[in-house]
Structure formats: C-alpha cells, structure tokens
Amino acid sequence: MRTAIVERRIDSSALLAEVANTRNGATVLFVGTVRDMNDDAPVSALDYTAYNAMAERELAAIVAEAAKRWKTHDIAVEHRVGTLDLGEASVAIAAAHPHRGEAFEAARYIIEELKRRLPIWKREHYVDGRSEWVSADGQKTADIEQRTSDVGAKS
Amino acid sequence: MTVRVLLFASYADALGASEVALDLPAGACVRDVLSRVKSMASGKRIPDKPLVAVNQRYATDDQTVSASDEVAIIPPVAGG
C-alpha cells in the first residue's frame, strides 16, 4: 500500500506496476482528470490546494480501510496538488486483487471516500478570466453552506 | 490560552488570513473556536457549522481544545 499527495504529474502506469503481483488476477485503475467544462462554464485550468498533513493522514486511513475490507495490500493512490491543465490527472488509484469484483469495489470505495473526506480544495479558472472555489459536486462556494454539516455528520 | 486556527481556500480568502491565533479560556471547545472566528471581521462569511479538524482529525462541536492543538476550519472539500 502506498498513498501520497504529490506536486508533480501522476504516472498512472507506475502505479499499475507498483501493485502488480502474480497473486492478483484483476487490477483496476481509476484516473480522475481535469475536464473542460463545469456548469456550462469553459474551464482553462485548475488549482488544487490541500491541508497537506491531514490529507496525507486521511488518504492513508481510507486506503487502510479498503485494504482491510477487501483483503488486499496491493493498492497505490496519488492525489496531485498545484496547478493542473485540462486533461491532466488529479488523482489515480490502482487496486489489485485476486478477483475483479473486489478490485472494482476497493477502487470505488477509495474514490468516493476521498471525495468526501480529503481536505483538498479546487479553484477553477475559466476561459473568460474568472476563477472560483468549487466543491466536489461542482457547486460554487456561495451555494454550499448547507452541505458542510452533512459531511461532518457522516465522518 | 492561545490556540492556532488554520484556514483554507474560501475561508482563508474570506478572513484574509491562512492562520489566526485566538485567546480562549481553558476548557474551550470547538464551538467556542467557531463563535470567536465568526465574530471576527468577515467571519460571518463562514457557515454556522463548518467541518472542523483538531490535530488533523475531524472533530465534533463539543470537543475541547488545548493550547498545543492544531485546529483547522475545513471548507467543503473538493478532491478527486
């Protein structure tokens, strides 16, 4: 198992190689990338910023939960911070298991928990020069006050 | 006691600082930290019940804080 918050480009094939093991019959790779539109606004770039120490700790905790639940240690996850261009990977999850069901479920668990729990924020820069903080589901900062307490209750 | 409070992203923008030092009575809890921050200039832009972490773990409203704790007010997260 390895997790990291990184400031460099994510090499997803390196993550795949890292979890490769002849015990495993299935490897799932999830890659999250910067898309060019949010809420009908054309996006030009994204800045990810993190509460680094906590993000590292929380990411490691999420992966440990998945490893325990699906009984595999062959998991590697990187989340990138800094300025990302369109199409670049912001997160990559490689999860390997003897069987495909568990590999898919572990990867899915990790991405969903990470989106809910990692203290990482993104500021979108739009083609028209504006920029704004956005939450995980694409809402702008003005609309999200209600959501904050919901997340806390589940954590 | 003096407690360090870290601010991030939209909340740091709202308060114009990424960190504030609060003077609080011994035995103060997360709720007291929040009401103090909200009483600061521009503090009203922080919601009533934001996520809070103490020493890098999500905390509840009634968790007590001490001078050596690292308290952070966490805006809605957007990783992934």
Short mmCIF file of N, CA, C and O in Angstrom, two decimals, chain B residues 3-70:
data_model
loop_
_atom_site.label_atom_id
_atom_site.label_comp_id
_atom_site.label_asym_id
_atom_site.label_seq_id
_atom_site.Cartn_x
_atom_site.Cartn_y
_atom_site.Cartn_z
N VAL B 3 -4.76 29.54 20.94
CA VAL B 3 -4.97 28.38 20.06
C VAL B 3 -4.79 28.81 18.60
O VAL B 3 -5.32 29.83 18.18
N ARG B 4 -4.01 28.05 17.89
CA ARG B 4 -3.79 28.30 16.45
C ARG B 4 -4.95 27.72 15.67
O ARG B 4 -5.29 26.55 15.83
N VAL B 5 -5.49 28.50 14.76
CA VAL B 5 -6.57 28.01 13.91
C VAL B 5 -6.17 28.21 12.45
O VAL B 5 -5.85 29.32 12.03
N LEU B 6 -6.16 27.13 11.70
CA LEU B 6 -5.79 27.19 10.28
C LEU B 6 -7.04 27.37 9.43
O LEU B 6 -8.10 26.81 9.72
N LEU B 7 -6.88 28.16 8.39
CA LEU B 7 -7.98 28.44 7.46
C LEU B 7 -7.51 28.08 6.06
O LEU B 7 -6.33 28.25 5.73
N PHE B 8 -8.43 27.60 5.24
CA PHE B 8 -8.06 27.18 3.89
C PHE B 8 -9.04 27.71 2.85
O PHE B 8 -10.19 27.99 3.17
N ALA B 9 -8.56 27.77 1.63
CA ALA B 9 -9.38 28.01 0.43
C ALA B 9 -10.33 29.20 0.65
O ALA B 9 -9.88 30.28 1.00
N SER B 10 -11.65 28.98 0.45
CA SER B 10 -12.59 30.10 0.50
C SER B 10 -12.63 30.75 1.89
O SER B 10 -12.87 31.95 2.00
N TYR B 11 -12.39 29.97 2.94
CA TYR B 11 -12.44 30.56 4.28
C TYR B 11 -11.20 31.43 4.53
O TYR B 11 -11.28 32.46 5.21
N ALA B 12 -10.06 31.02 4.01
CA ALA B 12 -8.86 31.86 4.13
C ALA B 12 -9.06 33.15 3.35
O ALA B 12 -8.69 34.24 3.83
N ASP B 13 -9.69 33.05 2.18
CA ASP B 13 -9.98 34.26 1.40
C ASP B 13 -10.93 35.18 2.17
O ASP B 13 -10.73 36.39 2.21
N ALA B 14 -11.96 34.57 2.78
CA ALA B 14 -12.96 35.38 3.48
C ALA B 14 -12.33 36.16 4.64
O ALA B 14 -12.63 37.32 4.85
N LEU B 15 -11.43 35.52 5.38
CA LEU B 15 -10.82 36.19 6.54
C LEU B 15 -9.51 36.89 6.21
O LEU B 15 -8.93 37.55 7.06
N GLY B 16 -9.03 36.70 4.99
CA GLY B 16 -7.80 37.37 4.60
C GLY B 16 -6.58 36.85 5.32
O GLY B 16 -5.59 37.55 5.48
N ALA B 17 -6.63 35.61 5.81
CA ALA B 17 -5.50 35.01 6.52
C ALA B 17 -5.59 33.50 6.43
O ALA B 17 -6.68 32.94 6.33
N SER B 18 -4.44 32.83 6.44
CA SER B 18 -4.46 31.37 6.42
C SER B 18 -4.31 30.79 7.83
O SER B 18 -4.38 29.59 8.01
N GLU B 19 -4.13 31.67 8.78
CA GLU B 19 -3.98 31.22 10.16
C GLU B 19 -4.33 32.37 11.10
O GLU B 19 -3.95 33.51 10.84
N VAL B 20 -5.06 32.07 12.17
CA VAL B 20 -5.30 33.09 13.19
C VAL B 20 -4.96 32.49 14.56
O VAL B 20 -5.03 31.28 14.75
N ALA B 21 -4.57 33.34 15.49
CA ALA B 21 -4.30 32.89 16.86
C ALA B 21 -5.40 33.47 17.73
O ALA B 21 -5.66 34.67 17.71
N LEU B 22 -6.09 32.59 18.47
CA LEU B 22 -7.21 33.03 19.31
C LEU B 22 -6.85 32.87 20.78
O LEU B 22 -6.26 31.86 21.17
N ASP B 23 -7.24 33.86 21.56
CA ASP B 23 -7.05 33.74 23.00
C ASP B 23 -8.34 33.21 23.59
O ASP B 23 -9.38 33.86 23.52
N LEU B 24 -8.30 32.01 24.14
CA LEU B 24 -9.52 31.35 24.64
C LEU B 24 -9.31 30.89 26.07
O LEU B 24 -8.19 30.58 26.48
N PRO B 25 -10.42 30.81 26.84
CA PRO B 25 -10.29 30.30 28.21
C PRO B 25 -9.97 28.80 28.20
O PRO B 25 -10.36 28.09 27.27
N ALA B 26 -9.31 28.32 29.23
CA ALA B 26 -9.03 26.89 29.35
C ALA B 26 -10.36 26.14 29.33
O ALA B 26 -11.35 26.62 29.86
N GLY B 27 -10.37 24.99 28.68
CA GLY B 27 -11.60 24.20 28.61
C GLY B 27 -12.49 24.57 27.44
O GLY B 27 -13.57 24.01 27.26
N ALA B 28 -12.05 25.51 26.61
CA ALA B 28 -12.86 25.92 25.45
C ALA B 28 -13.01 24.73 24.50
O ALA B 28 -12.14 23.85 24.44
N CYS B 29 -14.12 24.72 23.76
CA CYS B 29 -14.36 23.62 22.82
C CYS B 29 -14.44 24.16 21.39
O CYS B 29 -14.35 25.38 21.16
N VAL B 30 -14.61 23.25 20.46
CA VAL B 30 -14.66 23.62 19.04
C VAL B 30 -15.72 24.69 18.79
O VAL B 30 -15.51 25.64 18.04
N ARG B 31 -16.87 24.55 19.45
CA ARG B 31 -17.95 25.53 19.29
C ARG B 31 -17.47 26.94 19.66
O ARG B 31 -17.81 27.92 19.00
N ASP B 32 -16.67 27.04 20.72
CA ASP B 32 -16.16 28.34 21.16
C ASP B 32 -15.18 28.92 20.13
O ASP B 32 -15.15 30.12 19.89
N VAL B 33 -14.37 28.04 19.55
CA VAL B 33 -13.44 28.48 18.50
C VAL B 33 -14.24 29.09 17.35
O VAL B 33 -13.95 30.18 16.85
N LEU B 34 -15.30 28.38 16.95
CA LEU B 34 -16.10 28.85 15.82
C LEU B 34 -16.79 30.17 16.11
O LEU B 34 -16.80 31.06 15.26
N SER B 35 -17.34 30.31 17.32
CA SER B 35 -18.06 31.57 17.58
C SER B 35 -17.07 32.72 17.63
O SER B 35 -17.38 33.83 17.19
N ARG B 36 -15.84 32.45 18.09
CA ARG B 36 -14.83 33.51 18.10
C ARG B 36 -14.43 33.90 16.68
O ARG B 36 -14.32 35.07 16.34
N VAL B 37 -14.25 32.90 15.85
CA VAL B 37 -13.86 33.19 14.45
C VAL B 37 -14.98 33.93 13.74
O VAL B 37 -14.75 34.89 13.00
N LYS B 38 -16.22 33.52 14.00
CA LYS B 38 -17.34 34.17 13.33
C LYS B 38 -17.56 35.60 13.80
O LYS B 38 -18.19 36.40 13.11
N SER B 39 -17.01 35.92 14.99
CA SER B 39 -17.16 37.29 15.48
C SER B 39 -16.09 38.22 14.90
O SER B 39 -16.12 39.43 15.10
N MET B 40 -15.12 37.63 14.18
CA MET B 40 -14.08 38.46 13.57
C MET B 40 -14.63 39.17 12.34
O MET B 40 -15.64 38.75 11.78
N ALA B 41 -13.93 40.24 11.92
CA ALA B 41 -14.34 40.92 10.69
C ALA B 41 -14.34 39.89 9.56
O ALA B 41 -13.41 39.11 9.44
N SER B 42 -15.38 39.88 8.79
CA SER B 42 -15.57 38.93 7.66
C SER B 42 -15.84 37.50 8.13
O SER B 42 -16.04 36.62 7.30
N GLY B 43 -15.86 37.27 9.43
CA GLY B 43 -16.12 35.92 9.93
C GLY B 43 -17.52 35.42 9.63
O GLY B 43 -17.77 34.22 9.62
N LYS B 44 -18.42 36.35 9.37
CA LYS B 44 -19.80 35.96 9.07
C LYS B 44 -19.90 35.15 7.78
O LYS B 44 -20.88 34.46 7.55
N ARG B 45 -18.88 35.25 6.95
CA ARG B 45 -18.92 34.51 5.69
C ARG B 45 -18.64 33.02 5.89
O ARG B 45 -18.76 32.23 4.98
N ILE B 46 -18.25 32.65 7.10
CA ILE B 46 -18.06 31.23 7.41
C ILE B 46 -19.40 30.69 7.93
O ILE B 46 -20.04 31.32 8.75
N PRO B 47 -19.83 29.52 7.42
CA PRO B 47 -21.14 29.00 7.84
C PRO B 47 -21.19 28.66 9.33
O PRO B 47 -20.16 28.57 10.00
N ASP B 48 -22.40 28.47 9.85
CA ASP B 48 -22.58 28.22 11.28
C ASP B 48 -21.92 26.93 11.74
O ASP B 48 -21.38 26.85 12.83
N LYS B 49 -22.01 25.88 10.91
CA LYS B 49 -21.44 24.60 11.33
C LYS B 49 -20.51 24.04 10.28
O LYS B 49 -20.81 23.02 9.64
N PRO B 50 -19.36 24.65 10.11
CA PRO B 50 -18.40 24.11 9.14
C PRO B 50 -17.73 22.86 9.72
O PRO B 50 -17.82 22.60 10.92
N LEU B 51 -17.06 22.10 8.87
CA LEU B 51 -16.25 20.99 9.37
C LEU B 51 -15.06 21.57 10.10
O LEU B 51 -14.48 22.57 9.67
N VAL B 52 -14.68 20.92 11.19
CA VAL B 52 -13.52 21.35 11.95
C VAL B 52 -12.64 20.12 12.21
O VAL B 52 -13.16 19.03 12.47
N ALA B 53 -11.34 20.31 12.11
CA ALA B 53 -10.41 19.23 12.46
C ALA B 53 -9.56 19.70 13.64
O ALA B 53 -9.18 20.87 13.71
N VAL B 54 -9.31 18.79 14.55
CA VAL B 54 -8.38 19.05 15.64
C VAL B 54 -7.25 18.04 15.51
O VAL B 54 -7.49 16.83 15.45
N ASN B 55 -6.04 18.55 15.41
CA ASN B 55 -4.86 17.70 15.20
C ASN B 55 -5.06 16.74 14.02
O ASN B 55 -4.77 15.55 14.10
N GLN B 56 -5.61 17.31 12.95
CA GLN B 56 -5.73 16.61 11.67
C GLN B 56 -6.75 15.48 11.67
O GLN B 56 -6.70 14.60 10.81
N ARG B 57 -7.69 15.53 12.60
CA ARG B 57 -8.81 14.57 12.57
C ARG B 57 -10.11 15.36 12.71
O ARG B 57 -10.17 16.31 13.49
N TYR B 58 -11.14 14.93 11.96
CA TYR B 58 -12.42 15.61 12.05
C TYR B 58 -12.94 15.55 13.49
O TYR B 58 -12.83 14.52 14.16
N ALA B 59 -13.45 16.69 13.96
CA ALA B 59 -13.84 16.82 15.36
C ALA B 59 -15.30 17.21 15.48
O ALA B 59 -15.90 17.72 14.54
N THR B 60 -15.86 16.98 16.67
CA THR B 60 -17.24 17.38 16.93
C THR B 60 -17.25 18.74 17.62
O THR B 60 -16.22 19.20 18.14
N ASP B 61 -18.43 19.37 17.65
CA ASP B 61 -18.62 20.70 18.23
C ASP B 61 -18.17 20.81 19.68
O ASP B 61 -17.70 21.85 20.11
N ASP B 62 -18.39 19.73 20.42
CA ASP B 62 -18.14 19.82 21.86
C ASP B 62 -16.76 19.29 22.27
O ASP B 62 -16.47 19.17 23.45
N GLN B 63 -15.93 18.98 21.27
CA GLN B 63 -14.57 18.52 21.60
C GLN B 63 -13.77 19.68 22.18
O GLN B 63 -13.75 20.78 21.63
N THR B 64 -13.09 19.43 23.31
CA THR B 64 -12.31 20.52 23.91
C THR B 64 -10.98 20.68 23.17
O THR B 64 -10.46 19.74 22.57
N VAL B 65 -10.46 21.90 23.21
CA VAL B 65 -9.19 22.19 22.55
C VAL B 65 -8.20 22.69 23.59
O VAL B 65 -8.59 23.27 24.61
N SER B 66 -6.93 22.43 23.33
CA SER B 66 -5.91 22.94 24.24
C SER B 66 -4.89 23.74 23.44
O SER B 66 -4.91 23.72 22.20
N ALA B 67 -4.02 24.42 24.16
CA ALA B 67 -3.10 25.36 23.52
C ALA B 67 -2.20 24.70 22.49
O ALA B 67 -1.81 25.31 21.50
N SER B 68 -1.87 23.43 22.70
CA SER B 68 -0.95 22.79 21.77
C SER B 68 -1.67 22.18 20.55
O SER B 68 -1.04 21.66 19.65
N ASP B 69 -3.02 22.26 20.54
CA ASP B 69 -3.76 21.66 19.43
C ASP B 69 -3.65 22.49 18.15
O ASP B 69 -3.56 23.72 18.20
N GLU B 70 -3.71 21.77 17.04
CA GLU B 70 -3.80 22.43 15.74
C GLU B 70 -5.25 22.30 15.28
O GLU B 70 -5.72 21.21 14.98
#
